Tab-separated table of C-alpha atoms in Angstrom:
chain	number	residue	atom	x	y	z
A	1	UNK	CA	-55.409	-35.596	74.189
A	2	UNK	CA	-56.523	-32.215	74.612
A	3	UNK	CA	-58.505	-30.499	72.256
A	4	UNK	CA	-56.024	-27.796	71.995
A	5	UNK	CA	-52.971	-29.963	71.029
A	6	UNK	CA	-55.112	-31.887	68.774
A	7	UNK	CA	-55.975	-28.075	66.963
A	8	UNK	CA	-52.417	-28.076	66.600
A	9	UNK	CA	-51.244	-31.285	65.527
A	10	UNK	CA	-54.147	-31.112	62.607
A	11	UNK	CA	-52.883	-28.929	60.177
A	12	UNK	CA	-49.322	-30.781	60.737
A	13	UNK	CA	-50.912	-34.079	60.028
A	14	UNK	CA	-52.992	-32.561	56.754
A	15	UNK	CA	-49.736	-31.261	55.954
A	16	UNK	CA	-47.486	-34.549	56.368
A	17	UNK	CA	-50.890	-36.417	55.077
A	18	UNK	CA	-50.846	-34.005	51.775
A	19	UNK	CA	-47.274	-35.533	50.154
A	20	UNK	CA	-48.549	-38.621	50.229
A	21	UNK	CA	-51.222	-38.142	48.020
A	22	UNK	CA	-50.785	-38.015	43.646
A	23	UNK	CA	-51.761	-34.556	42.651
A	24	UNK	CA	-51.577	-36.280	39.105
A	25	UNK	CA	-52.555	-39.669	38.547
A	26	UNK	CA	-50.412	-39.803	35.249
A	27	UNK	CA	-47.376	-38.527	37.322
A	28	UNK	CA	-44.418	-40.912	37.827
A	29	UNK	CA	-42.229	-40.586	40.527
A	30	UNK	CA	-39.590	-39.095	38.650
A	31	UNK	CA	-39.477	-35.315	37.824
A	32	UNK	CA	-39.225	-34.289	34.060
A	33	UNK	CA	-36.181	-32.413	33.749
A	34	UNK	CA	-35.273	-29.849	31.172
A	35	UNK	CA	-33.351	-30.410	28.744
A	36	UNK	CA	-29.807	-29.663	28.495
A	37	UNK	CA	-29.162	-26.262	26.982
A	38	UNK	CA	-27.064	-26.784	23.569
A	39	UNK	CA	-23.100	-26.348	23.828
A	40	UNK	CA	-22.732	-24.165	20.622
A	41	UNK	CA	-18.977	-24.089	20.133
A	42	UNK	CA	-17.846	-20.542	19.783
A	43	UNK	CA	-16.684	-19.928	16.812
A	44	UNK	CA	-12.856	-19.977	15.884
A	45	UNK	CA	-11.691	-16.762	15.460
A	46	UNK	CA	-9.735	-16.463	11.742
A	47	UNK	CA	-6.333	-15.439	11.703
A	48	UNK	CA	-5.663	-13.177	8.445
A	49	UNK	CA	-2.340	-11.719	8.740
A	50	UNK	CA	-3.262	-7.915	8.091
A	51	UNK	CA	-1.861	-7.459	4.870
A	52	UNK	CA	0.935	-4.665	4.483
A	53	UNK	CA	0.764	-1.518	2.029
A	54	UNK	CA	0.526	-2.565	-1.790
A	55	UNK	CA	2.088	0.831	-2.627
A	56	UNK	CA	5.003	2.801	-1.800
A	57	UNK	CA	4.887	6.805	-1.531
A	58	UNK	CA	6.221	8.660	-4.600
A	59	UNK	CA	9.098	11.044	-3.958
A	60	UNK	CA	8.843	12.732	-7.593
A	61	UNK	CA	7.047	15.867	-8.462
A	62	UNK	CA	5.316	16.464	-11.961
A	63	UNK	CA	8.031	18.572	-12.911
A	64	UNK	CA	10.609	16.343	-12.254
A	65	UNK	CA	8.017	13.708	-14.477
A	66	UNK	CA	8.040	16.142	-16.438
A	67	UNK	CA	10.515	18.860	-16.849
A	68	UNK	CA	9.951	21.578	-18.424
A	69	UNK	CA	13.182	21.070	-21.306
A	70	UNK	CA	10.961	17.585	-22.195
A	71	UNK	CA	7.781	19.682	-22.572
A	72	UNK	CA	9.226	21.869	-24.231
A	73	UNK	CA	10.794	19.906	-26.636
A	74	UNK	CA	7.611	17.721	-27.354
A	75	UNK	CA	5.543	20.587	-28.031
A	76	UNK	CA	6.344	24.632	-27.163
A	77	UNK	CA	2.624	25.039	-27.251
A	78	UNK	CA	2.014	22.475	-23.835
A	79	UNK	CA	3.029	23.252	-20.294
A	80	UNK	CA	2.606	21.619	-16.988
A	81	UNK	CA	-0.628	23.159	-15.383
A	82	UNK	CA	0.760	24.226	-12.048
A	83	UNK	CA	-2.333	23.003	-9.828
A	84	UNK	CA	-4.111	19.639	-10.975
A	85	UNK	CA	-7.104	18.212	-9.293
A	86	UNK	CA	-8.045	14.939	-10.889
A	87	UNK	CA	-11.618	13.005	-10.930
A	88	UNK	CA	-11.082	10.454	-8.065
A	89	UNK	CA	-12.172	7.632	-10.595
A	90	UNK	CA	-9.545	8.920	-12.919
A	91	UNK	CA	-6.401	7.009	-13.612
A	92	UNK	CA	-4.512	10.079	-11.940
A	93	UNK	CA	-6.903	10.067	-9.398
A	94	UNK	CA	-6.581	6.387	-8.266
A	95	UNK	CA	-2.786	7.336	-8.804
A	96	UNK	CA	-2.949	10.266	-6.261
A	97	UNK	CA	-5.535	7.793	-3.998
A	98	UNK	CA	-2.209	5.037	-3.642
A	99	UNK	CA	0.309	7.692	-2.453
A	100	UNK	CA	1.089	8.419	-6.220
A	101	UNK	CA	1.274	12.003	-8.558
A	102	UNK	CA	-1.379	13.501	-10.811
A	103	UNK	CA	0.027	15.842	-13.128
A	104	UNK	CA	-1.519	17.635	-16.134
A	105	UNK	CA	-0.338	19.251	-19.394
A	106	UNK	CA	-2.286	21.745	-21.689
A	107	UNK	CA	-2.124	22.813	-25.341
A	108	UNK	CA	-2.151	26.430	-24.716
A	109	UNK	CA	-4.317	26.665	-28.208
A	110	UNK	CA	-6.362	23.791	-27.763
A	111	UNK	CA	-7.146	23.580	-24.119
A	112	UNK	CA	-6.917	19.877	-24.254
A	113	UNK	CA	-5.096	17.915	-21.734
A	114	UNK	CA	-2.577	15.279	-21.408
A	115	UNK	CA	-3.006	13.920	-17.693
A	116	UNK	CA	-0.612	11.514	-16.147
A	117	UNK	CA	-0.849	9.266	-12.974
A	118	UNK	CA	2.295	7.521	-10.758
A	119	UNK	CA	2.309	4.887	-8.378
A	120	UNK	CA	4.729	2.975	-6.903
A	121	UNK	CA	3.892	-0.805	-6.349
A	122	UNK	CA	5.487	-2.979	-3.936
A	123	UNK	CA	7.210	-6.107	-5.881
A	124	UNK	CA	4.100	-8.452	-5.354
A	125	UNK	CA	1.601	-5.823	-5.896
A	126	UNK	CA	3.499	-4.867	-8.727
A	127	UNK	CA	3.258	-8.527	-10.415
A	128	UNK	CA	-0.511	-8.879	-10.045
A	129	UNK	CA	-1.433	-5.222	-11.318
A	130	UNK	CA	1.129	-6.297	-14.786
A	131	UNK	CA	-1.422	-9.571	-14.628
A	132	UNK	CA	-4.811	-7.670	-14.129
A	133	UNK	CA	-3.302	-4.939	-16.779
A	134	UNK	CA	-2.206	-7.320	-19.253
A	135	UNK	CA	-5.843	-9.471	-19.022
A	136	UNK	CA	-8.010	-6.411	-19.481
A	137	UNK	CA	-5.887	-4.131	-22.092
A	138	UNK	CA	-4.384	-4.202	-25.553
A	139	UNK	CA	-0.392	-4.277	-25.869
A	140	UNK	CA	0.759	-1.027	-27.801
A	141	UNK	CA	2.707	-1.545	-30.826
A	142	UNK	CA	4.829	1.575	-29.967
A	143	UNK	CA	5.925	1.023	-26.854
A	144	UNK	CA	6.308	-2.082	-24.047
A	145	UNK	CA	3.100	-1.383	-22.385
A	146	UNK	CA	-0.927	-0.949	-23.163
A	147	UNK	CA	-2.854	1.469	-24.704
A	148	UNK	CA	-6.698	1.265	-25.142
A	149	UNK	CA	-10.114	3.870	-26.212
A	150	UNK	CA	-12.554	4.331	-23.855
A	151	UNK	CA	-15.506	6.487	-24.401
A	152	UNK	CA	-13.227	8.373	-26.883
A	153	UNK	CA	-9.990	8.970	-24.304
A	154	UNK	CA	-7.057	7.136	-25.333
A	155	UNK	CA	-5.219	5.328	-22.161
A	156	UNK	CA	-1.683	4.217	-22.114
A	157	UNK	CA	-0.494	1.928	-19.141
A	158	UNK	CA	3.283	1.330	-18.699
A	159	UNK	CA	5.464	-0.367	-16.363
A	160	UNK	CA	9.032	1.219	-15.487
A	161	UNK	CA	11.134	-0.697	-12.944
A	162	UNK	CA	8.387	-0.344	-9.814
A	163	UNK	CA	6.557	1.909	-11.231
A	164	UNK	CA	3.015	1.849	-13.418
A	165	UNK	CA	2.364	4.921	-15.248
A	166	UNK	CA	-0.893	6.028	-16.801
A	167	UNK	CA	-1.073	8.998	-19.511
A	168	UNK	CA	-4.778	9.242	-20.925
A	169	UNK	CA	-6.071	12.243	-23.020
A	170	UNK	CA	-8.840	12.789	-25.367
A	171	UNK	CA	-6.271	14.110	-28.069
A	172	UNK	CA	-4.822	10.425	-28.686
A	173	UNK	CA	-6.526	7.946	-31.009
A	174	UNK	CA	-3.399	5.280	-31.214
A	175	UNK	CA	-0.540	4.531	-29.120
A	176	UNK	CA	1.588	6.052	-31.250
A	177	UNK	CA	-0.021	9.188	-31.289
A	178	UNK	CA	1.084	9.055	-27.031
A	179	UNK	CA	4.071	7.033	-27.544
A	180	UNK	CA	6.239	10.459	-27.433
A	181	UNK	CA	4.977	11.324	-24.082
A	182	UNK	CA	5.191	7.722	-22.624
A	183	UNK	CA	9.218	7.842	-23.312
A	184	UNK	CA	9.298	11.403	-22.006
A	185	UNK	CA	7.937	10.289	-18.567
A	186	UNK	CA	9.824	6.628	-18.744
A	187	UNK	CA	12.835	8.573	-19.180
A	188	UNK	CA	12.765	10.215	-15.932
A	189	UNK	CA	11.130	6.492	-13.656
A	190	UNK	CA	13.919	4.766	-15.570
């Protein structure tokens, strides 16, 4: 053999001579594999049906609430304030917030205020705000609704047909002190 093919046949030979040989004596023949990478089941999406509106836009205005003949007739010394901005946390404001009316009256000599709050509940809305009203309130004794005291405001909550109706005021101790202006504004939901 000539010394050039056998310079060129070496490295082969080293080479073929090389994977025969254990790099590892604790090696086995078979390779490790990885494990498996974890199936982690995406997760079911839930199906909530996207519940519909709980209230219904009122078509009244505070004067037809309250007209001015009923104001009148309660008391010549109240009006309807013609521009009423309630506290959002407010009865009337939470009334305004659910496509309801605020509306305000004012004793001309006292400055106090009578304000009053719509909303128009959809039938099963309308059953579990009578339940949630009814757990957390006191029934009046002058009228089919509630009436309650809180931090010296007196708060009457009524229920005409589909409607709930709040009146509150600092003037009113006793829900027969309100009861007048509860039938004033019934009178008109019906």
């Amino acid at each position: 053999m000539s010394s050039r093919r056998a310079l060129l046949l070496a490295p082969l030979l080293l080479l073929a001579l090389a994977g025969c040989v254990p790099g590892d004596p604790g090696a086995t023949a078979d390779p490790t594999l990885p494990p498996p990478p974890s199936i982690t089941p995406n997760p079911t999406p839930t199906i909530t049906a996207t519940p519909g509106p709980e209230t219904e836009p009122v078509t009244l205005g505070c004067s037809d609430l309250l007209t001015p003949q009923a104001v009148y007739d309660y008391n010549p010394n109240v009006s309807l304030l013609p521009s009423f901005s309630p506290d959002a946390a407010s009865p009337a404001g939470r009334a305004l917030a659910q496509q309801g009316i605020a509306c305000s009256l004012v004793n001309q000599t006292s400055g106090m205020t009578v304000d009053f709050g719509v909303v128009a509940y959809t039938a099963d809305a309308l059953a579990a705000k009578k339940d949630a009203v009814a757990a957390s309130s006191t029934a009046a004794a002058d009228y089919d609704g509630y009436f309650d005291v809180i931090d010296g405001v007196g708060t009457a909550q009524v229920f005409s047909g589909s409607y709930y109706l709040t009146v509150t005021s600092g003037e009113f101790g006793s829900s027969g002190d309100i009861a007048p202006l509860v039938a004033m504004a019934v009178s008109t939901l019906g």
